[in-house]
Structures are given as C-alpha cells and as structure tokens.
PDB file of C-alpha atoms in Angstrom:
ATOM      1  CA  MET N   1      38.012  -3.423  74.768  1.00 33.00           C
ATOM      2  CA  SER N   2      36.513  -0.200  73.398  1.00 36.00           C
ATOM      3  CA  ASP N   3      32.822   0.456  74.248  1.00 36.00           C
ATOM      4  CA  VAL N   4      32.386   2.549  71.155  1.00 37.00           C
ATOM      5  CA  TRP N   5      29.406   1.074  69.067  1.00 34.00           C
ATOM      6  CA  SER N   6      29.396  -1.905  71.448  1.00 37.00           C
ATOM      7  CA  TYR N   7      25.852  -2.768  70.643  1.00 41.00           C
ATOM      8  CA  ASP N   8      24.200  -4.571  67.788  1.00 48.00           C
ATOM      9  CA  PRO N   9      24.154  -1.823  65.258  1.00 55.00           C
ATOM     10  CA  GLY N  10      21.618  -3.481  62.993  1.00 57.00           C
ATOM     11  CA  TYR N  11      23.732  -3.538  59.761  1.00 63.00           C
ATOM     12  CA  ARG N  12      22.261  -5.566  56.900  1.00 65.00           C
ATOM     13  CA  PRO N  13      23.919  -8.991  56.075  1.00 68.00           C
ATOM     14  CA  ASP N  14      25.328  -7.451  52.862  1.00 66.00           C
ATOM     15  CA  ASP N  15      26.975  -4.568  54.670  1.00 68.00           C
ATOM     16  CA  PRO N  16      30.720  -5.047  55.169  1.00 71.00           C
ATOM     17  CA  ARG N  17      30.100  -3.820  58.829  1.00 71.00           C
ATOM     18  CA  HIS N  18      27.776  -6.615  59.563  1.00 71.00           C
ATOM     19  CA  GLY N  19      29.063  -8.873  62.291  1.00 76.00           C
ATOM     20  CA  LEU N  20      31.936  -6.870  63.294  1.00 76.00           C
ATOM     21  CA  SER N  21      32.934  -6.534  66.953  1.00 79.00           C
ATOM     22  CA  PRO N  22      33.108  -3.136  68.498  1.00 75.00           C
ATOM     23  CA  ASP N  23      36.810  -2.989  68.086  1.00 81.00           C
ATOM     24  CA  GLU N  24      36.693  -4.442  64.553  1.00 80.00           C
ATOM     25  CA  LEU N  25      34.169  -1.788  63.674  1.00 74.00           C
ATOM     26  CA  THR N  26      36.491   1.005  65.061  1.00 77.00           C
ATOM     27  CA  GLU N  27      39.382  -0.404  63.007  1.00 82.00           C
ATOM     28  CA  PHE N  28      37.097  -0.436  59.996  1.00 79.00           C
ATOM     29  CA  TYR N  29      36.280   3.279  60.342  1.00 76.00           C
ATOM     30  CA  LEU N  30      39.952   3.986  60.917  1.00 80.00           C
ATOM     31  CA  SER N  31      40.827   2.358  57.706  1.00 79.00           C
ATOM     32  CA  ARG N  32      38.640   4.772  55.881  1.00 77.00           C
ATOM     33  CA  PRO N  33      40.104   8.079  54.549  1.00 77.00           C
ATOM     34  CA  ALA N  34      40.288  10.848  57.117  1.00 88.00           C
ATOM     35  CA  THR N  35      37.611  13.323  56.378  1.00 94.00           C
ATOM     36  CA  TRP N  36      37.092  16.783  58.140  1.00 98.00           C
ATOM     37  CA  LEU N  37      33.947  18.948  58.429  1.00 98.00           C
ATOM     38  CA  ILE N  38      34.886  22.552  58.754  1.00 99.00           C
ATOM     39  CA  ARG N  39      32.155  25.090  59.540  1.00 99.00           C
ATOM     40  CA  CYS N  40      33.141  28.712  59.295  1.00 99.00           C
ATOM     41  CA  THR N  41      30.764  31.502  60.665  1.00 99.00           C
ATOM     42  CA  TYR N  42      30.950  35.039  59.356  1.00 98.00           C
ATOM     43  CA  GLY N  43      31.892  37.828  61.647  1.00 98.00           C
ATOM     44  CA  PRO N  44      29.905  41.163  61.890  1.00 97.00           C
ATOM     45  CA  ASP N  45      31.400  42.418  58.798  1.00 97.00           C
ATOM     46  CA  GLY N  46      31.727  39.260  56.930  1.00 97.00           C
ATOM     47  CA  LEU N  47      28.901  39.773  54.523  1.00 96.00           C
ATOM     48  CA  ALA N  48      30.278  43.284  53.640  1.00 97.00           C
ATOM     49  CA  LYS N  49      33.616  41.848  52.837  1.00 98.00           C
ATOM     50  CA  ARG N  50      32.312  38.785  50.840  1.00 97.00           C
ATOM     51  CA  ASN N  51      32.234  40.201  47.366  1.00 96.00           C
ATOM     52  CA  ASP N  52      35.820  41.360  47.508  1.00 98.00           C
ATOM     53  CA  ALA N  53      37.020  37.873  48.846  1.00 98.00           C
ATOM     54  CA  LEU N  54      34.839  35.733  46.688  1.00 97.00           C
ATOM     55  CA  PRO N  55      37.481  35.454  43.649  1.00 97.00           C
ATOM     56  CA  ALA N  56      40.218  34.288  46.076  1.00 97.00           C
ATOM     57  CA  HIS N  57      37.764  31.991  47.850  1.00 97.00           C
ATOM     58  CA  ILE N  58      36.703  30.303  44.581  1.00 96.00           C
ATOM     59  CA  ALA N  59      40.207  30.058  43.064  1.00 96.00           C
ATOM     60  CA  TYR N  60      41.482  28.416  46.338  1.00 97.00           C
ATOM     61  CA  TYR N  61      38.846  25.697  46.335  1.00 96.00           C
ATOM     62  CA  LYS N  62      38.858  25.073  42.650  1.00 96.00           C
ATOM     63  CA  ALA N  63      42.594  24.346  42.778  1.00 96.00           C
ATOM     64  CA  ARG N  64      41.948  21.762  45.548  1.00 96.00           C
ATOM     65  CA  ARG N  65      38.662  20.232  44.194  1.00 94.00           C
ATOM     66  CA  ASP N  66      40.166  16.729  44.377  1.00 93.00           C
ATOM     67  CA  GLN N  67      40.178  17.014  48.156  1.00 95.00           C
ATOM     68  CA  ILE N  68      36.768  18.349  48.593  1.00 96.00           C
ATOM     69  CA  ARG N  69      33.729  16.244  49.011  1.00 95.00           C
ATOM     70  CA  PHE N  70      31.210  19.023  49.663  1.00 96.00           C
ATOM     71  CA  VAL N  71      31.541  22.759  49.913  1.00 97.00           C
ATOM     72  CA  GLY N  72      28.952  25.588  50.013  1.00 97.00           C
ATOM     73  CA  PRO N  73      27.465  28.517  51.846  1.00 98.00           C
ATOM     74  CA  ILE N  74      25.392  28.150  55.047  1.00 99.00           C
ATOM     75  CA  VAL N  75      22.500  30.573  54.411  1.00 98.00           C
ATOM     76  CA  LYS N  76      19.584  32.069  56.089  1.00 98.00           C
ATOM     77  CA  ASP N  77      16.106  30.287  55.667  1.00 96.00           C
ATOM     78  CA  ASP N  78      15.531  32.669  52.672  1.00 96.00           C
ATOM     79  CA  GLY N  79      17.910  30.437  50.874  1.00 95.00           C
ATOM     80  CA  GLU N  80      20.043  33.384  49.641  1.00 95.00           C
ATOM     81  CA  THR N  81      21.749  35.342  52.356  1.00 97.00           C
ATOM     82  CA  PRO N  82      25.086  33.632  53.479  1.00 98.00           C
ATOM     83  CA  ILE N  83      25.974  33.529  57.245  1.00 98.00           C
ATOM     84  CA  GLY N  84      28.906  31.217  56.921  1.00 98.00           C
ATOM     85  CA  SER N  85      30.434  28.373  54.863  1.00 98.00           C
ATOM     86  CA  PHE N  86      30.818  24.590  55.259  1.00 98.00           C
ATOM     87  CA  VAL N  87      33.356  22.202  53.659  1.00 98.00           C
ATOM     88  CA  MET N  88      33.866  18.446  53.886  1.00 97.00           C
ATOM     89  CA  VAL N  89      37.548  17.832  52.937  1.00 97.00           C
ATOM     90  CA  ASP N  90      39.850  14.920  52.909  1.00 95.00           C
ATOM     91  CA  ALA N  91      42.953  15.632  55.009  1.00 96.00           C
ATOM     92  CA  ASP N  92      45.372  13.447  56.891  1.00 93.00           C
ATOM     93  CA  SER N  93      45.105  15.083  60.259  1.00 94.00           C
ATOM     94  CA  ARG N  94      43.454  17.877  62.206  1.00 96.00           C
ATOM     95  CA  LYS N  95      46.634  19.944  61.556  1.00 97.00           C
ATOM     96  CA  ALA N  96      46.204  19.329  57.798  1.00 97.00           C
ATOM     97  CA  ALA N  97      42.620  20.354  57.919  1.00 98.00           C
ATOM     98  CA  GLU N  98      43.556  23.585  60.000  1.00 98.00           C
ATOM     99  CA  ASP N  99      46.160  24.384  57.382  1.00 98.00           C
ATOM    100  CA  PHE N 100      43.698  23.832  54.608  1.00 98.00           C
ATOM    101  CA  ILE N 101      41.073  26.243  55.904  1.00 99.00           C
ATOM    102  CA  ALA N 102      43.746  28.879  56.978  1.00 98.00           C
ATOM    103  CA  GLY N 103      44.497  29.547  53.374  1.00 98.00           C
ATOM    104  CA  GLU N 104      41.135  29.997  51.858  1.00 97.00           C
ATOM    105  CA  GLY N 105      39.942  33.561  50.702  1.00 98.00           C
ATOM    106  CA  PHE N 106      37.368  34.210  53.282  1.00 98.00           C
ATOM    107  CA  VAL N 107      39.543  33.213  56.125  1.00 98.00           C
ATOM    108  CA  GLN N 108      42.478  35.422  54.683  1.00 98.00           C
ATOM    109  CA  ALA N 109      40.133  38.281  54.277  1.00 98.00           C
ATOM    110  CA  GLY N 110      39.160  38.237  57.958  1.00 98.00           C
ATOM    111  CA  MET N 111      35.607  37.532  57.231  1.00 98.00           C
ATOM    112  CA  ILE N 112      35.321  34.633  59.764  1.00 99.00           C
ATOM    113  CA  SER N 113      34.690  34.886  63.488  1.00 98.00           C
ATOM    114  CA  LYS N 114      34.590  31.201  64.344  1.00 98.00           C
ATOM    115  CA  ILE N 115      35.996  27.954  62.689  1.00 99.00           C
ATOM    116  CA  GLU N 116      34.837  24.575  63.888  1.00 99.00           C
ATOM    117  CA  ILE N 117      36.714  21.385  62.694  1.00 99.00           C
ATOM    118  CA  LYS N 118      35.334  17.865  63.442  1.00 98.00           C
ATOM    119  CA  ARG N 119      36.645  14.358  61.999  1.00 96.00           C
ATOM    120  CA  PHE N 120      33.942  12.518  60.039  1.00 94.00           C
ATOM    121  CA  VAL N 121      33.196   9.288  58.537  1.00 87.00           C
ATOM    122  CA  GLU N 122      30.974   9.165  55.431  1.00 82.00           C
ATOM    123  CA  THR N 123      28.490   6.236  56.060  1.00 71.00           C
ATOM    124  CA  SER N 124      27.984   5.631  52.503  1.00 64.00           C
ATOM    125  CA  LEU N 125      30.612   3.307  51.231  1.00 58.00           C
ATOM    126  CA  ASN N 126      30.385   4.884  47.891  1.00 58.00           C
ATOM    127  CA  GLU N 127      32.049   8.088  49.384  1.00 70.00           C
ATOM    128  CA  ARG N 128      29.694  10.459  47.623  1.00 79.00           C
ATOM    129  CA  ARG N 129      30.901  13.807  46.390  1.00 90.00           C
ATOM    130  CA  GLN N 130      29.138  16.963  45.323  1.00 93.00           C
ATOM    131  CA  LEU N 131      30.687  16.984  41.681  1.00 91.00           C
ATOM    132  CA  GLU N 132      29.032  13.618  41.146  1.00 90.00           C
ATOM    133  CA  MET N 133      25.552  14.784  42.265  1.00 90.00           C
ATOM    134  CA  THR N 134      22.685  17.123  41.257  1.00 91.00           C
ATOM    135  CA  PRO N 135      20.229  18.180  44.058  1.00 92.00           C
ATOM    136  CA  ASP N 136      16.546  17.971  43.321  1.00 94.00           C
ATOM    137  CA  PRO N 137      15.557  21.473  42.472  1.00 94.00           C
ATOM    138  CA  SER N 138      12.182  21.179  44.129  1.00 96.00           C
ATOM    139  CA  LYS N 139      13.753  20.488  47.422  1.00 98.00           C
ATOM    140  CA  GLN N 140      15.830  22.533  50.053  1.00 98.00           C
ATOM    141  CA  LEU N 141      19.275  21.344  51.460  1.00 98.00           C
ATOM    142  CA  PHE N 142      19.898  21.398  55.183  1.00 99.00           C
ATOM    143  CA  LEU N 143      23.061  20.705  57.082  1.00 99.00           C
ATOM    144  CA  CYS N 144      22.178  18.917  60.372  1.00 99.00           C
ATOM    145  CA  GLU N 145      24.771  18.703  63.070  1.00 98.00           C
ATOM    146  CA  LEU N 146      23.957  16.584  65.985  1.00 98.00           C
ATOM    147  CA  ILE N 147      26.247  16.850  68.996  1.00 98.00           C
ATOM    148  CA  ASP N 148      26.320  13.998  71.486  1.00 98.00           C
ATOM    149  CA  GLY N 149      25.680  14.691  75.185  1.00 97.00           C
ATOM    150  CA  PRO N 150      27.982  13.242  77.958  1.00 95.00           C
ATOM    151  CA  ASP N 151      26.013  10.252  78.125  1.00 95.00           C
ATOM    152  CA  GLY N 152      25.580   9.954  74.311  1.00 94.00           C
ATOM    153  CA  ALA N 153      27.892   6.881  74.052  1.00 89.00           C
ATOM    154  CA  GLU N 154      25.795   5.072  76.591  1.00 90.00           C
ATOM    155  CA  LYS N 155      22.554   5.912  74.998  1.00 92.00           C
ATOM    156  CA  ARG N 156      23.584   4.973  71.494  1.00 90.00           C
ATOM    157  CA  LYS N 157      24.036   1.354  72.607  1.00 85.00           C
ATOM    158  CA  SER N 158      20.222   0.970  72.746  1.00 89.00           C
ATOM    159  CA  THR N 159      19.363   2.651  69.479  1.00 90.00           C
ATOM    160  CA  GLY N 160      21.536   0.862  66.759  1.00 83.00           C
ATOM    161  CA  PRO N 161      18.742  -1.283  65.072  1.00 85.00           C
ATOM    162  CA  ALA N 162      16.119   1.382  65.258  1.00 92.00           C
ATOM    163  CA  HIS N 163      18.617   4.063  63.881  1.00 90.00           C
ATOM    164  CA  HIS N 164      19.691   2.086  61.028  1.00 84.00           C
ATOM    165  CA  ALA N 165      16.094   1.007  60.135  1.00 89.00           C
ATOM    166  CA  TYR N 166      15.120   4.678  60.287  1.00 94.00           C
ATOM    167  CA  GLN N 167      17.967   5.641  57.910  1.00 89.00           C
ATOM    168  CA  ALA N 168      16.893   2.869  55.500  1.00 87.00           C
ATOM    169  CA  SER N 169      13.362   4.317  55.466  1.00 93.00           C
ATOM    170  CA  VAL N 170      14.547   7.821  54.460  1.00 95.00           C
ATOM    171  CA  MET N 171      17.600   6.955  52.441  1.00 91.00           C
ATOM    172  CA  ASP N 172      16.379   9.005  49.399  1.00 93.00           C
ATOM    173  CA  SER N 173      16.704  12.289  51.474  1.00 96.00           C
ATOM    174  CA  PHE N 174      20.249  11.896  52.323  1.00 94.00           C
ATOM    175  CA  ILE N 175      23.049  13.692  50.404  1.00 94.00           C
ATOM    176  CA  ALA N 176      25.654  12.791  53.016  1.00 93.00           C
ATOM    177  CA  ARG N 177      25.543  11.225  56.416  1.00 92.00           C
ATOM    178  CA  GLY N 178      27.853   9.670  59.069  1.00 89.00           C
ATOM    179  CA  PRO N 179      29.272   9.911  62.610  1.00 91.00           C
ATOM    180  CA  MET N 180      31.541  12.749  63.777  1.00 95.00           C
ATOM    181  CA  ARG N 181      34.521  11.270  65.613  1.00 94.00           C
ATOM    182  CA  SER N 182      37.233  12.282  68.071  1.00 93.00           C
ATOM    183  CA  ASP N 183      40.315  13.495  66.452  1.00 94.00           C
ATOM    184  CA  ASP N 184      42.028  10.084  66.626  1.00 91.00           C
ATOM    185  CA  GLY N 185      39.157   8.512  65.101  1.00 89.00           C
ATOM    186  CA  ARG N 186      38.297   6.210  67.889  1.00 87.00           C
ATOM    187  CA  GLY N 187      35.407   7.865  69.726  1.00 89.00           C
ATOM    188  CA  VAL N 188      32.003   9.029  68.431  1.00 91.00           C
ATOM    189  CA  ILE N 189      30.979  12.511  69.265  1.00 96.00           C
ATOM    190  CA  GLY N 190      27.949  13.200  67.144  1.00 97.00           C
ATOM    191  CA  THR N 191      26.357  12.771  63.855  1.00 96.00           C
ATOM    192  CA  THR N 192      26.161  14.990  60.665  1.00 97.00           C
ATOM    193  CA  TYR N 193      23.570  14.890  57.871  1.00 95.00           C
ATOM    194  CA  ILE N 194      23.237  16.874  54.636  1.00 97.00           C
ATOM    195  CA  ILE N 195      19.574  16.229  53.587  1.00 98.00           C
ATOM    196  CA  GLN N 196      17.176  17.469  50.920  1.00 98.00           C
ATOM    197  CA  VAL N 197      13.652  17.985  52.077  1.00 98.00           C
ATOM    198  CA  ASP N 198      10.767  20.216  51.383  1.00 98.00           C
ATOM    199  CA  ASP N 199      11.447  22.935  53.918  1.00 98.00           C
ATOM    200  CA  ARG N 200      12.717  23.696  57.442  1.00 98.00           C
ATOM    201  CA  ALA N 201       9.724  22.101  59.103  1.00 99.00           C
ATOM    202  CA  ALA N 202      10.504  18.885  57.254  1.00 99.00           C
ATOM    203  CA  ALA N 203      14.105  19.005  58.079  1.00 99.00           C
ATOM    204  CA  GLU N 204      13.261  19.445  61.822  1.00 99.00           C
ATOM    205  CA  ALA N 205      10.790  16.657  61.800  1.00 99.00           C
ATOM    206  CA  PHE N 206      13.376  14.427  60.010  1.00 98.00           C
ATOM    207  CA  VAL N 207      15.925  14.923  62.815  1.00 98.00           C
ATOM    208  CA  ALA N 208      13.087  14.716  65.564  1.00 98.00           C
ATOM    209  CA  ALA N 209      12.084  11.256  64.063  1.00 98.00           C
ATOM    210  CA  GLU N 210      15.609   9.981  64.310  1.00 97.00           C
ATOM    211  CA  PRO N 211      15.667   7.244  67.125  1.00 97.00           C
ATOM    212  CA  MET N 212      18.925   8.763  68.555  1.00 96.00           C
ATOM    213  CA  SER N 213      17.015  12.135  68.921  1.00 98.00           C
ATOM    214  CA  LYS N 214      14.285  10.454  70.686  1.00 97.00           C
ATOM    215  CA  ALA N 215      16.654   8.527  72.990  1.00 96.00           C
ATOM    216  CA  GLY N 216      18.310  11.703  74.063  1.00 97.00           C
ATOM    217  CA  VAL N 217      21.616  10.934  72.598  1.00 97.00           C
ATOM    218  CA  PHE N 218      22.226  14.598  71.420  1.00 98.00           C
ATOM    219  CA  SER N 219      22.744  17.606  73.727  1.00 98.00           C
ATOM    220  CA  GLU N 220      22.867  19.953  70.860  1.00 98.00           C
ATOM    221  CA  ILE N 221      21.120  20.039  67.410  1.00 98.00           C
ATOM    222  CA  ARG N 222      21.883  22.463  64.620  1.00 98.00           C
ATOM    223  CA  ILE N 223      19.894  22.674  61.466  1.00 99.00           C
ATOM    224  CA  ASP N 224      20.947  25.208  58.887  1.00 99.00           C
ATOM    225  CA  ARG N 225      19.854  25.818  55.318  1.00 99.00           C
ATOM    226  CA  TRP N 226      22.712  25.033  52.975  1.00 98.00           C
ATOM    227  CA  ARG N 227      23.450  24.825  49.265  1.00 97.00           C
ATOM    228  CA  PHE N 228      25.961  23.529  46.964  1.00 96.00           C
ATOM    229  CA  GLY N 229      28.773  26.011  46.249  1.00 94.00           C
ATOM    230  CA  LYS N 230      29.882  26.939  42.852  1.00 88.00           C
ATOM    231  CA  SER N 231      33.606  27.199  43.615  1.00 86.00           C
ATOM    232  CA  ILE N 232      34.322  23.638  42.476  1.00 87.00           C
ATOM    233  CA  ASP N 233      32.009  23.568  39.498  1.00 77.00           C
TER     234      ASP N 233
END
C-alpha cells in the first residue's frame, strides 16, 4: 500500500476526498486532468530581448488559451520588472508540457536560462481559471512554491488536519492551491499556492503560518511577486 497521504487528512464530510484510503486518494488525484506548472527564468539578456519577443509570446498563448489555467510574469517586488514567467497548463504528460513550452515566443527567442516543470493537482474541485477571475486590485499576487525535503512525506502524516484547518481559515486569499506531484502522479513533492495578500511581508507570514512549514516539511520555499498576464485576455 502506498504511504502517500497515509494520515487522516482532515477533509470535511462534504468533500469527495473524505474517508478515502491513501491508495483511493492517490487514484482520485490520478483521475483528475494532468496539469503542469512551468516556471521560466530569464537569462542575463532576457529583459533586453523581451519587447521583440512579446508579440510571438502573446500570440502563442492566445492560440492555446483553452489549455491554460493561469499565466503571467514573475516580477520583482516593484510589481513591474519581469524576471521570468509562470504558466499552469493542462497537458497529457511531461513530454507534452515540454513540447508546449518549447514553442512559446520567449523560449524561441533565447530569453530563458532555466525551465522548471512540475506536475500539479488543483485542490479546488472547481478547477479555477484565470479567465474566470478578477484579482482584488488592492492586493498583490504571490507565487509560493514549497518544495518537500527528503523526509517531507513522513512529516506530512502528522500535519493533515491542521493543514486543512489553516487553509479553510485563509481560503479567501487563494487564487490557486494544490500539491506538486511526481511525474507519474503518485508521489507528493511539494505544494504550490497563488495567493493575493497585502504585500511581501503578508505573503511570507502566510506561508510561515502554514502547519506544514512549521513542521519542517519543506526544504525550499520560494515566494515571488506575480501578476496575471494579458496574453490570454
């Protein structure tokens, strides 16, 4: 039997995941559409190339908007200066996700020095999408990537109820949330949030208060300012 999620996760009785065994829960997640998080980091000359590459970048995403859940630039804390891009895309496999990102305008222009791809499961059963949402203009958006340490799976076992209670208490701050999983979808390797909060200090406090953070589940925490892109408007 798999030991993934082999604790009481604390799901509410009205949640379809309530009462599932660890193996049943894994199969539940495997039944969901395959979604991939793709983070692209600009190279040293990326910003200089951006304006010329932008039309092709926009056209590429606009033509594939039905695949895209969220897309937009990763920016400095000034909220304006791009340092990379992030897209959450539906694709059947890692190879399909790799092929998807290889064709986009910024990659084709040689702007990108690093591409990171991770499988993801949107926790919201409503499968939220950017085109259906309007962020609060008084808030800032942050991409939070929380990577499990080598003993993360073991430490997750003791944090399930507290983790879900915490998420319920801050639900209004989430744009998207869910576990990152191994390429085959069976193992949990981390957690990703997109949140809207007042500022970076609030984003850092949000992540620090997460019971999994307190339990030492994560070996790496990345919190980056982000915004909705205009390429799929």
